[in-house]
Tab-separated table of C-alpha atoms and ligand atoms in Angstrom:
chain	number	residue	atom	x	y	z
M	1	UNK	CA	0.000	0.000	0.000
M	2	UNK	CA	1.241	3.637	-0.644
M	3	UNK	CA	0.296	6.838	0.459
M	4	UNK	CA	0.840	9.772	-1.241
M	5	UNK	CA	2.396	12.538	0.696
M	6	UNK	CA	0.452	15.514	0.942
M	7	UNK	CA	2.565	18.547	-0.538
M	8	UNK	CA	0.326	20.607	2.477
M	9	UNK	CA	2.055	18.686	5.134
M	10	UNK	CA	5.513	18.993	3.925
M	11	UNK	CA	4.783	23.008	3.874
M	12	UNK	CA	3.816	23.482	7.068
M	13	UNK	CA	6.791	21.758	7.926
M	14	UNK	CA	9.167	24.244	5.949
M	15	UNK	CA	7.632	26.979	8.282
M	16	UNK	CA	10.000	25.657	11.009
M	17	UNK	CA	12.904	26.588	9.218
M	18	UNK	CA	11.997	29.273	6.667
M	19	UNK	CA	14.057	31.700	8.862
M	20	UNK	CA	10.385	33.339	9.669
M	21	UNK	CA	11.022	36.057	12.360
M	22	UNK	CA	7.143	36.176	13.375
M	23	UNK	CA	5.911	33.104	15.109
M	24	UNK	CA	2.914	32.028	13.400
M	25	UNK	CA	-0.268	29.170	14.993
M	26	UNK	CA	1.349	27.296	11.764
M	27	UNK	CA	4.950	27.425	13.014
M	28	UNK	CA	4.318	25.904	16.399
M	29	UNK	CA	2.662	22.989	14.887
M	30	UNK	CA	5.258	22.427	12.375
M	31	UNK	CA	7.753	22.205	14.828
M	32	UNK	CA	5.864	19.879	17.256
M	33	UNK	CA	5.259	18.041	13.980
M	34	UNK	CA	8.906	17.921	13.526
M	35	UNK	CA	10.125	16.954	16.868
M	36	UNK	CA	7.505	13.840	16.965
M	37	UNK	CA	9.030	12.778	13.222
M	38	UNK	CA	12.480	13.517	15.015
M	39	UNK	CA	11.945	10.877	18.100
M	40	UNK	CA	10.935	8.454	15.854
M	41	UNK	CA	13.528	8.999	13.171
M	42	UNK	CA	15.974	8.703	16.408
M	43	UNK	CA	13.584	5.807	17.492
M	44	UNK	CA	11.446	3.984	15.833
M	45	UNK	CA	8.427	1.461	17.494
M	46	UNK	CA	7.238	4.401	20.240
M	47	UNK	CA	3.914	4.051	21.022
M	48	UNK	CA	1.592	8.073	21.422
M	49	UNK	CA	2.198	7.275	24.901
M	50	UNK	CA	6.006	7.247	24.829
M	51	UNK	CA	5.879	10.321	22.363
M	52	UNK	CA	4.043	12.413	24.701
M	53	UNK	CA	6.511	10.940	28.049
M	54	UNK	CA	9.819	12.152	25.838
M	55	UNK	CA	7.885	15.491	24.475
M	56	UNK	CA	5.894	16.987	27.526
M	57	UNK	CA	2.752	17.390	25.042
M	58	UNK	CA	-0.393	16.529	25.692
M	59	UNK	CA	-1.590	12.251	24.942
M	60	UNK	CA	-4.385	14.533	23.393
M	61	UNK	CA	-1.966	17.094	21.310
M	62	UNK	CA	-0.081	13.712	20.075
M	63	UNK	CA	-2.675	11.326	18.973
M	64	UNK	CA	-3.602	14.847	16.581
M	65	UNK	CA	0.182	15.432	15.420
M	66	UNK	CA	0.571	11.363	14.869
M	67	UNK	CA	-2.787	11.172	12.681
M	68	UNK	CA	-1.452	14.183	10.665
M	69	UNK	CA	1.722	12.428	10.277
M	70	UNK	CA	0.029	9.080	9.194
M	71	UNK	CA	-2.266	10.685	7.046
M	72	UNK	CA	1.357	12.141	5.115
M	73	UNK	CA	2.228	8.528	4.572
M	74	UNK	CA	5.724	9.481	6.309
M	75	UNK	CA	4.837	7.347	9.430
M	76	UNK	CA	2.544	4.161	9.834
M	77	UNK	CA	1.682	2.147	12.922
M	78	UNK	CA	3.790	-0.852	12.879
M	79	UNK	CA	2.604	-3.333	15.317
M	80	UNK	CA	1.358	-3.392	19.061
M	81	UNK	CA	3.021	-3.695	22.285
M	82	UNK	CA	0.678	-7.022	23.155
M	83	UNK	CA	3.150	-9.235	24.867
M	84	UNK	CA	6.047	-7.003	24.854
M	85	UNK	CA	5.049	-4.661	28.061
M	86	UNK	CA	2.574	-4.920	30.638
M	87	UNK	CA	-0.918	-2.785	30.359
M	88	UNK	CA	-3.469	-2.557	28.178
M	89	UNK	CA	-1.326	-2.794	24.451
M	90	UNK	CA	-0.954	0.232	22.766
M	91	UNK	CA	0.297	0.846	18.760
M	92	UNK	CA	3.867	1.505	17.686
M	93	UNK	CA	4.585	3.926	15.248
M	94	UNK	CA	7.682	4.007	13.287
M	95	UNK	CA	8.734	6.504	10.079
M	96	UNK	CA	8.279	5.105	6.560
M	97	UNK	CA	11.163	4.377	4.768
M	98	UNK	CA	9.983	4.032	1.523
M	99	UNK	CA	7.353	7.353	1.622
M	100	UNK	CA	9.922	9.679	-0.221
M	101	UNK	CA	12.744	10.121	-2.518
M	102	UNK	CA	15.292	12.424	-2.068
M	103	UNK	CA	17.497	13.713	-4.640
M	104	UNK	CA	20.864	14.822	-3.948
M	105	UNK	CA	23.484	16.726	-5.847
M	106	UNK	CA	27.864	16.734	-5.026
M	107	UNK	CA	29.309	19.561	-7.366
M	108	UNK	CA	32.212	18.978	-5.847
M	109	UNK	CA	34.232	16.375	-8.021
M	110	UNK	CA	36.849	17.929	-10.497
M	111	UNK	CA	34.816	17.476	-14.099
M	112	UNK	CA	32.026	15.500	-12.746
M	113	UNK	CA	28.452	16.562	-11.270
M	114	UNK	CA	26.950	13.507	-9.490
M	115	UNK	CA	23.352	12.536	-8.683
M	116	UNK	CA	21.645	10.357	-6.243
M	117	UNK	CA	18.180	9.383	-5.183
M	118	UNK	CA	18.442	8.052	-1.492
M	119	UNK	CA	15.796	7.368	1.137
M	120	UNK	CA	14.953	9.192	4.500
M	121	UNK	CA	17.616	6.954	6.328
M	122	UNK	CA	20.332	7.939	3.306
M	123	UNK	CA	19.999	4.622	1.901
M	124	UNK	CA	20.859	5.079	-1.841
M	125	UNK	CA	18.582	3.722	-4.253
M	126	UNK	CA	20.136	5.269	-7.739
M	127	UNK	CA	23.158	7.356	-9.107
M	128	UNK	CA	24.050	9.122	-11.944
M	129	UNK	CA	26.514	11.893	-13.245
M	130	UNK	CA	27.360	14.320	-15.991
M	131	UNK	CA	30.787	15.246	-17.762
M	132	UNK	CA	30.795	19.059	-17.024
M	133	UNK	CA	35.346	18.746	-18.304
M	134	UNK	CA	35.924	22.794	-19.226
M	135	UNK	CA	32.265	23.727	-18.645
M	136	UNK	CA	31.732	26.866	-16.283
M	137	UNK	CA	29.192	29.669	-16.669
M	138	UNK	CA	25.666	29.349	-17.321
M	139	UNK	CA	26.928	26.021	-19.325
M	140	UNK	CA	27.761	24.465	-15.719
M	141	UNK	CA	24.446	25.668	-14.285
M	142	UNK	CA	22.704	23.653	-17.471
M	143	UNK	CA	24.864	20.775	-16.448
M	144	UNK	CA	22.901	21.015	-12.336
M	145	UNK	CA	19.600	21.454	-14.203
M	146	UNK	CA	20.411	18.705	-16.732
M	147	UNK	CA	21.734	16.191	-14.196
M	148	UNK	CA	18.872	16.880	-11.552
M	149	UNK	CA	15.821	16.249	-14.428
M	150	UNK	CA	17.800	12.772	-14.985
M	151	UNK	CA	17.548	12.210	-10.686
M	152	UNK	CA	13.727	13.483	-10.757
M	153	UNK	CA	13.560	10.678	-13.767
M	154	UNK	CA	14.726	8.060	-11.828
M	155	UNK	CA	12.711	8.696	-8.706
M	156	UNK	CA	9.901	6.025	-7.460
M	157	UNK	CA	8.078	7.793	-4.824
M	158	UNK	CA	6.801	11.474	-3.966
M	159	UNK	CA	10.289	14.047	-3.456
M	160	UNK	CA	10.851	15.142	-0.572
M	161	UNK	CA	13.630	17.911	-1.261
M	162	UNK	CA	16.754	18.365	-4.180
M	163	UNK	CA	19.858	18.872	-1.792
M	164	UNK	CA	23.146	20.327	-3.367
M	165	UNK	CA	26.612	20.681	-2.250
M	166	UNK	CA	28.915	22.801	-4.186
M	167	UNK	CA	32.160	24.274	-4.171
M	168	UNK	CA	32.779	27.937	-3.101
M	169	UNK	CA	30.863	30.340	-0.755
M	170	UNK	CA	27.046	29.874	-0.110
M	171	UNK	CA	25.050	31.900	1.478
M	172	UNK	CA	22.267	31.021	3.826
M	173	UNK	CA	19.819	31.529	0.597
M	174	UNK	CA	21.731	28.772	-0.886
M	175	UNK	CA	23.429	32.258	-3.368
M	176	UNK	CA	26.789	31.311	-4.701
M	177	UNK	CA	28.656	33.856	-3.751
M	178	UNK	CA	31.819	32.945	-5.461
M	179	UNK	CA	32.836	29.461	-6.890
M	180	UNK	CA	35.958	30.345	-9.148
M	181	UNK	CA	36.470	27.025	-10.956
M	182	UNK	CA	32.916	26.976	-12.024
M	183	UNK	CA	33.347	30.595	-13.195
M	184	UNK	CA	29.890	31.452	-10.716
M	185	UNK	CA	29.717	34.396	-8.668
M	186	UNK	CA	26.274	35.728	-7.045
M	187	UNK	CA	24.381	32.916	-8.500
M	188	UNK	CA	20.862	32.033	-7.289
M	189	UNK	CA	21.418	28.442	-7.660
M	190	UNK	CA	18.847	27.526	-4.493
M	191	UNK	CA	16.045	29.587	-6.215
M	192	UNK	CA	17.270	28.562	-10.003
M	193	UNK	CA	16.403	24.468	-9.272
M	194	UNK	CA	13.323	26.045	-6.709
M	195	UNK	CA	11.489	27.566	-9.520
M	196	UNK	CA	12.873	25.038	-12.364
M	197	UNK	CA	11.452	22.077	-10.258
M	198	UNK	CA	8.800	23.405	-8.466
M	199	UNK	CA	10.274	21.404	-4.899
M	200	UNK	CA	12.031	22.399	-1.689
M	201	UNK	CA	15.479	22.843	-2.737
M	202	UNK	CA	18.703	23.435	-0.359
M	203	UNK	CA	22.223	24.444	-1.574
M	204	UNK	CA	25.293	24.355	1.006
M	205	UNK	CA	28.783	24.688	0.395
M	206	UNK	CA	30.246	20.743	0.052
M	207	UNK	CA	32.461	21.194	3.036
M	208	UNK	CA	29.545	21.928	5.185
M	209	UNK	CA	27.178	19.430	3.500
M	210	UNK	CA	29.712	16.797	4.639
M	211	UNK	CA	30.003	17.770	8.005
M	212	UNK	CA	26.537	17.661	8.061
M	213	UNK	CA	26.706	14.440	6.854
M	214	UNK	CA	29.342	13.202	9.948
M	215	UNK	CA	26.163	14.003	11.946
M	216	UNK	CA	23.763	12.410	10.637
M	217	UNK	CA	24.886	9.553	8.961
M	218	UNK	CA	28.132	8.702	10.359
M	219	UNK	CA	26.630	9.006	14.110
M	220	UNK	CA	29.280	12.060	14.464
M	221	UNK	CA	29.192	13.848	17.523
M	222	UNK	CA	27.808	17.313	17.797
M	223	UNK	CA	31.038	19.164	17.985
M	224	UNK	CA	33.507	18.168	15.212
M	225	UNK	CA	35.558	20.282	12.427
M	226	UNK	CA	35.613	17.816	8.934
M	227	UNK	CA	38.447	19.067	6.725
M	228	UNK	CA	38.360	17.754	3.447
M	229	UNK	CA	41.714	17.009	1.042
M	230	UNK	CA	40.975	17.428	-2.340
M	231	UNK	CA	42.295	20.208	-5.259
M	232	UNK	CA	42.411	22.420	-2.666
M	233	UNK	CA	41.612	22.511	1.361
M	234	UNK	CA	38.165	23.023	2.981
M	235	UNK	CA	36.166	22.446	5.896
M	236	UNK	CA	33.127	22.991	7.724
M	237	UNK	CA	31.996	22.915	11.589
M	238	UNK	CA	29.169	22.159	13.226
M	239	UNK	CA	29.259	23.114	16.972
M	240	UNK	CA	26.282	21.737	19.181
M	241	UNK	CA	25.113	20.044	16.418
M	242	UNK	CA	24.622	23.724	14.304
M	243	UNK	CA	26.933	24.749	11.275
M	244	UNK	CA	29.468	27.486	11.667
M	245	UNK	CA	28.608	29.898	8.254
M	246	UNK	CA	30.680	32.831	9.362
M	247	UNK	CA	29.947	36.576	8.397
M	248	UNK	CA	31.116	36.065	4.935
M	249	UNK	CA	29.686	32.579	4.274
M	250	UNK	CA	33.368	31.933	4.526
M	251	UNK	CA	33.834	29.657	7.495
M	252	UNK	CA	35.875	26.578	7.576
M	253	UNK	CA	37.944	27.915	4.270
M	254	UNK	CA	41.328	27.103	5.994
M	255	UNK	CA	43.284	26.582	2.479
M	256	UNK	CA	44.701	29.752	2.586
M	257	UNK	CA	45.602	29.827	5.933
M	258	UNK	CA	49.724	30.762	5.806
M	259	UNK	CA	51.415	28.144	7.849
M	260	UNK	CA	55.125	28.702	5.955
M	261	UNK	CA	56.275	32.164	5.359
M	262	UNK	CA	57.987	32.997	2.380
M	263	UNK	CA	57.137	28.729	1.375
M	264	UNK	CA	55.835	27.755	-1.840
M	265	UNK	CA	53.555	30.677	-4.391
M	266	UNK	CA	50.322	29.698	-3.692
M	267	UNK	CA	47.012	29.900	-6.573
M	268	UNK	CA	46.048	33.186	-4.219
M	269	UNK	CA	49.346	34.973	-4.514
M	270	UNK	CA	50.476	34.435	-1.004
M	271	UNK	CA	53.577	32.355	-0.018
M	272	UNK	CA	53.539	29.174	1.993
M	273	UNK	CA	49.285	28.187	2.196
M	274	UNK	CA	48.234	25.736	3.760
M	275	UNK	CA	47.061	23.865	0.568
M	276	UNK	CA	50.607	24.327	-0.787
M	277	UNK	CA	51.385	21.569	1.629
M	278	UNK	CA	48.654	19.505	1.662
M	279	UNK	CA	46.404	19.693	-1.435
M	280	UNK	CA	45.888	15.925	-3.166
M	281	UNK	CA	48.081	18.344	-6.410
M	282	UNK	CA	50.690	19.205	-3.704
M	283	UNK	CA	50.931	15.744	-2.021
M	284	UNK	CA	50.884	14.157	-5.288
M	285	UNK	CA	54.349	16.414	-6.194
M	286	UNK	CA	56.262	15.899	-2.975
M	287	UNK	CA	55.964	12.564	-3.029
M	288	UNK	CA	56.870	11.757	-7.108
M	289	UNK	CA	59.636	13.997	-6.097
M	290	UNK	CA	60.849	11.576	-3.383
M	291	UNK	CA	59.229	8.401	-3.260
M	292	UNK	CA	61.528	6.732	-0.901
M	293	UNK	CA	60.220	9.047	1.723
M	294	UNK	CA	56.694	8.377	1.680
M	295	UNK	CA	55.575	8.515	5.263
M	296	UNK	CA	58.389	11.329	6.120
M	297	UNK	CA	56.363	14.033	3.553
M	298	UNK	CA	52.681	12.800	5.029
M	299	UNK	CA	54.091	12.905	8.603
M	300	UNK	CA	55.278	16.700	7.609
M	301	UNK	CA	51.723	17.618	5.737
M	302	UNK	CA	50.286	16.452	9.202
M	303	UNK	CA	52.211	18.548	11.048
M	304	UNK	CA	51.482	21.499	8.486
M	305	UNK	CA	47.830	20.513	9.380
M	306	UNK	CA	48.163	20.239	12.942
M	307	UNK	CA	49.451	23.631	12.982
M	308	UNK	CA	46.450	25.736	10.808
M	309	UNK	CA	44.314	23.610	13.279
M	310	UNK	CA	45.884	24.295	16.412
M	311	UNK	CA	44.350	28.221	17.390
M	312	UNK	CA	40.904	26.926	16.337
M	313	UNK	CA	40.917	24.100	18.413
M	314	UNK	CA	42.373	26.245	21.271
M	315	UNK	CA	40.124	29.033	20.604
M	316	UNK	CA	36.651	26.768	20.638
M	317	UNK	CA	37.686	24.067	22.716
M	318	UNK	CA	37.548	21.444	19.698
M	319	UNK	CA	37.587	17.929	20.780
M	320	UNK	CA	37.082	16.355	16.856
M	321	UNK	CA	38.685	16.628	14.022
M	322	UNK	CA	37.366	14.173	11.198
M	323	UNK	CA	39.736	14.396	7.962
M	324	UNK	CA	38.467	13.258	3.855
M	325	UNK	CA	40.066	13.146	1.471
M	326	UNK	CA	41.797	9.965	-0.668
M	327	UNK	CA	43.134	7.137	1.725
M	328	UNK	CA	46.338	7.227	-0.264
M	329	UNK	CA	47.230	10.201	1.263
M	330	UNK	CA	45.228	10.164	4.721
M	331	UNK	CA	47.898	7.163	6.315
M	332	UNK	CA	48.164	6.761	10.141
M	333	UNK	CA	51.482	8.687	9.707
M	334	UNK	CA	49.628	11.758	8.357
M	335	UNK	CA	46.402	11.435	10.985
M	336	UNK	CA	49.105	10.614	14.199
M	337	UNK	CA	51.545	14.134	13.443
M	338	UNK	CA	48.469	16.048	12.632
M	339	UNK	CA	46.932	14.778	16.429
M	340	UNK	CA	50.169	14.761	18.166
M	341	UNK	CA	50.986	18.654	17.406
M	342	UNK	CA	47.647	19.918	17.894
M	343	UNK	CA	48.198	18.074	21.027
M	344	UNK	CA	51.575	19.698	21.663
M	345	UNK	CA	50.564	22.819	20.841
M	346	UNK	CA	47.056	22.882	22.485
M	347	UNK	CA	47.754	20.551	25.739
M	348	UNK	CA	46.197	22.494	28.937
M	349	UNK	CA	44.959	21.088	32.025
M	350	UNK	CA	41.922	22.530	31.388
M	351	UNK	CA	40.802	20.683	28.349
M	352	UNK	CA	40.858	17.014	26.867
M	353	UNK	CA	43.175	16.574	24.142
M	354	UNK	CA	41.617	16.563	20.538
M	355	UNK	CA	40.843	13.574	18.316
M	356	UNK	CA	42.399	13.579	14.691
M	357	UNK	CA	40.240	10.377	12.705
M	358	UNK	CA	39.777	9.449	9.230
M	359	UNK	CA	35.848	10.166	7.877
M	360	UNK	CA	34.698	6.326	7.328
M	361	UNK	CA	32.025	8.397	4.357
M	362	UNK	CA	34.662	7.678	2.090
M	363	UNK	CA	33.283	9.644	-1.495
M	364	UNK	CA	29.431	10.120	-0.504
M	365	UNK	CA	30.282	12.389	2.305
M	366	UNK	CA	28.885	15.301	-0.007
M	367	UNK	CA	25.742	13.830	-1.710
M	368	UNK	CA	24.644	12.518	2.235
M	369	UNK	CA	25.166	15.994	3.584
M	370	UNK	CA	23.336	16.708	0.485
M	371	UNK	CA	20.450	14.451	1.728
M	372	UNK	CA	20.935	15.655	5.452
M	373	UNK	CA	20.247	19.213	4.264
M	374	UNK	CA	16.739	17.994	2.781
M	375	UNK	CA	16.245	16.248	6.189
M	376	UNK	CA	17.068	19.640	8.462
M	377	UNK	CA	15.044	22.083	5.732
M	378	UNK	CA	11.683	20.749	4.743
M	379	UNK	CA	11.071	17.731	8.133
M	380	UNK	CA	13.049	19.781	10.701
M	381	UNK	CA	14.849	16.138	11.425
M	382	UNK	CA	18.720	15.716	11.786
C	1	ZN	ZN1	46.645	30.521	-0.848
């Protein structure tokens, strides 16, 4: 049996988080509506009774939120407790895997756009990509529209939400503020797919789509910088659980932190950048330069790492550090001198030292932050 989703639901739901300054009778219920769906995302088989123990609503204010819920076809009663507690038995509810789609988008790949459909749970169900070699402009933003009408094609049930993680600044309208390989600069890309596609749509930055990601998917913990090793150096940070923008969107870009004076002419036109140690093109150089000394120059890069992370640990109190990037590269040499001087340099009695760990996301970090950001923007869920 399916149900179809009613579009109605799933907008009273974006009131939650439509950045709405003036609470509305709406807005209330879309966030109690949310924080049921979120207990029973967390977990599943709670009976009304149980929802309205772990909420503080009213048994009366839940059985009302639950029937709007089943009526969306995103949850269904499961089962009873008959047997399994003692009392009169009561029905447990659980979220519905298969009620919607959701399409997500990684920009992130040098040459490649790819596309996934995935369930609520970030199972994936279907991938695709497009060839976007030497295509920038307007061309690249036909490439997103092209490559997101072949995702909407391959979709079985109702979408839920188009999530899309792309290179460069993004502002919280999901604006590209500047993405210089792609040749974009104040480009409505959230509102471009909005009104192309008619569905909730939510652009991030990649960096911060796959921190997001860590979160959600990779049961991350709520405090944790993800720094990802690519062409160049990025990160994002989520801290309680929320994600660090900054006042220019900019947050996280550490690639151009200087950690050599007067080293190596970075892409920028400074001297001695971070990513001028420990870009996948930099790595790649040192070590066809000396092969021999393999774990010597990714020992070093950590180091060069430890020490652009080792004032924003200090100055937040950072206990996690998750690192992506090719495995090739990210050996226990690099990950061990990257956590040993952060350790050096941070140490204190008054804080625990930090953990430096390899993300276990491997190449869908982006496209499941992608899927997160659908989650977190039209069902309030995380
Ligand atoms: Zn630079």
């Amino acid at each position: 049996m399916t149900m179809e989703v009613r579009p109605q639901v799933l907008t009273a739901l974006e009131h939650r988080v439509s950045g709405r300054r003036i609470q509305r009778p709406q807005d209330g219920r879309a966030s109690n509506l949310s924080l049921v769906l979120q207990h029973l995302y967390d977990k599943p088989q709670l009976t009304r009774a149980d929802l309205a123990r772990k909420t503080g609503l009213t048994k009366v204010t839940i059985s009302d939120l639950v029937a709007e819920l089943i009526d969306s076809g995103l949850v269904e009663e499961t089962g009873t407790t008959t047997g399994r507690r003692p009392g009169k038995p009561a029905s447990t509810l659980a979220v519905r895997e298969d009620a919607v789609d959701i399409v997500a988008v990684d920009l992130s790949m040098p040459g490649t756009f790819r596309g996934g459909i995935f369930d609520i749970r970030g199972h994936q169900h279907a991938e695709t990509s497009v060839d976007v070699e030497g295509r920038t402009g307007a061309d690249a933003v036909a490439a997103v529209i092209d490559l997101v009408e072949l995702c909407v094609g391959m979709t079985t049930c109702p979408i839920l939400g188009i999530g899309v993680g792309s290179p460069g600044t993004v502002d919280a309208s999901g604006t590209i503020n500047s993405a210089p390989n792609l040749g974009w600069h104040d480009l409505p890309l959230q509102d471009t797919l909005a009104e192309r596609f008619s569905l909730p749509v939510a652009v991030q930055n990649d960096a911060n789509a796959a921190v997001i990601a860590e979160r959600s998917f990779a049961d991350g913990p709520r405090d944790v910088m993800r720094v990802q090793i690519s062409r160049g150096v990025g990160a994002g940070i989520l801290l309680n659980g929320s994600l660090v923008i900054g006042n220019s969107a900019a947050a996280g870009e550490i690639g151009h932190v200087v950690i050599d004076r007067g080293g190596a002419l970075c892409s920028c036109g400074k001297h001695g950048c971070l990513e001028t140690w420990i870009s996948v093109p930099a790595l790649r150089r040192r070590l066809q330069e000396d092969p021999a000394h393999k774990e010597e120059i990714l020992a070093e890069a950590g180091r060069r790492l430890g020490m652009a992370l080792s004032p924003i640990v200090a100055a937040i109190d950072l206990p996690n550090i998750v690192l992506g990037g090719p495995e090739e590269f990210l050996e226990k040499s690099f990950l061990d001198a990257a956590e040993a001087l952060v350790a050096e340099r941070t140490h204190s009695e008054f804080r625990r030292d930090s953990t430096v760990s390899l993300s276990t996301l491997g190449n869908d970090a982006v496209l499941l932050g992608a899927v997160s950001l659908v989650l977190r923007t039209t069902l309030g869920v995380s």
